mmCIF file of C-alpha atoms in Angstrom:
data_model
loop_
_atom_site.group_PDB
_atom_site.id
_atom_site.type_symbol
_atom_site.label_atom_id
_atom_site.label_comp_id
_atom_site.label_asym_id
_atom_site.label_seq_id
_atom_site.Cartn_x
_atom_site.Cartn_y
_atom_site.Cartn_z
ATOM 1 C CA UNK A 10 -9.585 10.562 18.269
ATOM 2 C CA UNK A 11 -6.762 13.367 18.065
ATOM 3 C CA UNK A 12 -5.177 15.204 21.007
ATOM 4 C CA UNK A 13 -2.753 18.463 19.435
ATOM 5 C CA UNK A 14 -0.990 20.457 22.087
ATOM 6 C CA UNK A 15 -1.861 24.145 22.253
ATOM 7 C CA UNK A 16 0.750 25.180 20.370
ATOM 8 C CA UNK A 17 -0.219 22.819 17.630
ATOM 9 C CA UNK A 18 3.141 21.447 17.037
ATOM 10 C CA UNK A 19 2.503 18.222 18.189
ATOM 11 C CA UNK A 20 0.204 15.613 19.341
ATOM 12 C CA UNK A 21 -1.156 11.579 18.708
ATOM 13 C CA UNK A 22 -4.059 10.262 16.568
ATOM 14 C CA UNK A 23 -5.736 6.788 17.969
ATOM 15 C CA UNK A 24 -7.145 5.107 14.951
ATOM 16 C CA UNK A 25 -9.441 1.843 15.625
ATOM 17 C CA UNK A 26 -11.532 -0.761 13.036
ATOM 18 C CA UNK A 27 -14.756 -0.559 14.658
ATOM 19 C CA UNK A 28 -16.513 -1.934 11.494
ATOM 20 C CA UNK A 29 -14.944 -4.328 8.882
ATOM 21 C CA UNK A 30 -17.905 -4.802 6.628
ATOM 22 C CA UNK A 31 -16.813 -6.028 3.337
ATOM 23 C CA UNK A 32 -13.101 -6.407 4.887
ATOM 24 C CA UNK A 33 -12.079 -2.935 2.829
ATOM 25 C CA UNK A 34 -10.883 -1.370 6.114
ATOM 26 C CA UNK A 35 -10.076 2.730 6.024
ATOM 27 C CA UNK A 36 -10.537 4.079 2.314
ATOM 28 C CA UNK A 37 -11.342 7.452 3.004
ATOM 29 C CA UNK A 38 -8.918 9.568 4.787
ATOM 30 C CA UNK A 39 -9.337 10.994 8.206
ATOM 31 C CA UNK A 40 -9.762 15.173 8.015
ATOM 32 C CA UNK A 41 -7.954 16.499 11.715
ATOM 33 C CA UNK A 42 -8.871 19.708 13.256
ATOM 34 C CA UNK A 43 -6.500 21.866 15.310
ATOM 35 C CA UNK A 44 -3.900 22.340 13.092
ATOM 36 C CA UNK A 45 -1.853 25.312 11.769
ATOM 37 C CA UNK A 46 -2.671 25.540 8.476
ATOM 38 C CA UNK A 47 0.485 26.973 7.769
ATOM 39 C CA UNK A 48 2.856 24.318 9.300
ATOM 40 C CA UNK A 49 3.922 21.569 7.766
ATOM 41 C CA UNK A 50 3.788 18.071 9.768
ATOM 42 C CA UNK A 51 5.401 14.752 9.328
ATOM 43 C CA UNK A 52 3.036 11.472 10.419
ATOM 44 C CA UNK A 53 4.651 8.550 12.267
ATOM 45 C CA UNK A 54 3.176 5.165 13.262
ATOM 46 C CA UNK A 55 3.785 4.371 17.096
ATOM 47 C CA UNK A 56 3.593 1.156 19.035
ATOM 48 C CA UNK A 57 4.306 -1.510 16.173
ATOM 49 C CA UNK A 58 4.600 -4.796 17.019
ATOM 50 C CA UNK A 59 8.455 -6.297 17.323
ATOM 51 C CA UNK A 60 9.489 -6.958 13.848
ATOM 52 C CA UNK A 61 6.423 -5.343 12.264
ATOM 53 C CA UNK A 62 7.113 -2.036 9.622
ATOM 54 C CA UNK A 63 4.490 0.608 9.697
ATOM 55 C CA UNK A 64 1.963 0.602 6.549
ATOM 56 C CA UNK A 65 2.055 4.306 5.902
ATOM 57 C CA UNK A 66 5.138 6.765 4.410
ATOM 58 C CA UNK A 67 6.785 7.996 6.934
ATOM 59 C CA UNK A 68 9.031 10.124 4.923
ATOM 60 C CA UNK A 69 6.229 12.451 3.327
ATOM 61 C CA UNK A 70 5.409 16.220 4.968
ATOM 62 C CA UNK A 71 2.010 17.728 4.657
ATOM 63 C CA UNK A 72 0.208 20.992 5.393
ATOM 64 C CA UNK A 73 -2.119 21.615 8.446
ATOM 65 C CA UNK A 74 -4.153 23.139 5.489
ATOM 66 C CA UNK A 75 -4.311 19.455 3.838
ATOM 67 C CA UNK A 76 -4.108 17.769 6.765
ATOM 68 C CA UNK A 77 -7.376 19.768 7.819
ATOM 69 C CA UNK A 78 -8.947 20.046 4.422
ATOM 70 C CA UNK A 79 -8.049 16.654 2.487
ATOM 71 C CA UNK A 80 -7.256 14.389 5.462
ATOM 72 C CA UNK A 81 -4.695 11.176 5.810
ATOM 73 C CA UNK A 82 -5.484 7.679 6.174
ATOM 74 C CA UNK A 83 -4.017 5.448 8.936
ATOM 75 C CA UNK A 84 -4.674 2.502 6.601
ATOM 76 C CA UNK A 85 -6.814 0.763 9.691
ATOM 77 C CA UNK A 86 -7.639 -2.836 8.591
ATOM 78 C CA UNK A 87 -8.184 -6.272 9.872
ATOM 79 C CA UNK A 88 -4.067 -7.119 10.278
ATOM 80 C CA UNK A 89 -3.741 -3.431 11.863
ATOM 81 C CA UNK A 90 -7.070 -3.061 13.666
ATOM 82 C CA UNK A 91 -5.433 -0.245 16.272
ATOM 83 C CA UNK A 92 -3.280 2.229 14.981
ATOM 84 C CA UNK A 93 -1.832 5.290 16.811
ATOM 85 C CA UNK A 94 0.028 8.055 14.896
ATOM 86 C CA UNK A 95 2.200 10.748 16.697
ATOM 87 C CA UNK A 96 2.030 13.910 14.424
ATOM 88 C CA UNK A 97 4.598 16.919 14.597
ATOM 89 C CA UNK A 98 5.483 19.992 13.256
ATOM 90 C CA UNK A 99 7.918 19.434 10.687
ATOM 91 C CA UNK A 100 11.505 21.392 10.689
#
């Protein structure tokens, strides 16, 4: 579930493990919508556990266009079965 402001510069992704068949967790990446295609965004991981580092890169940028077209996984698994991203425009 995504929620991007209107001006699609910002907004927060809720990822949850409703299924862990197999215990593989999220392989495919998520595709958002509501993006400018144009923009570039950086991904961080929001409310982590005291102590805890986040599982994705923080330090990457990536187009609305791939963002949109190619997706990005929240790497959702049993240790990290909630995961909520904040995503904004980059710059």
């Amino acid at each position: 579930m995504a929620y991007i402001n209107e001006d699609k510069s910002k907004g927060v992704i809720f990822n949850y493990l409703v299924n862990n068949r197999y215990g593989s967790g999220s392989i495919y990446p998520v595709r958002l919508k509501g993006l400018n295609p144009a923009a570039k965004y950086k991904i961080t991981e929001t409310c982590l556990y005291p102590g805890t580092k986040t599982a994705i890169d923080e330090s990457k940028t990536y187009s609305g266009e791939f963002l949109m077209t190619i997706g990005f996984n929240p790497v959702v698994n049993a240790q990290r079965t909630s995961v909520v991203l904040r995503i904004e425009k980059a710059g």
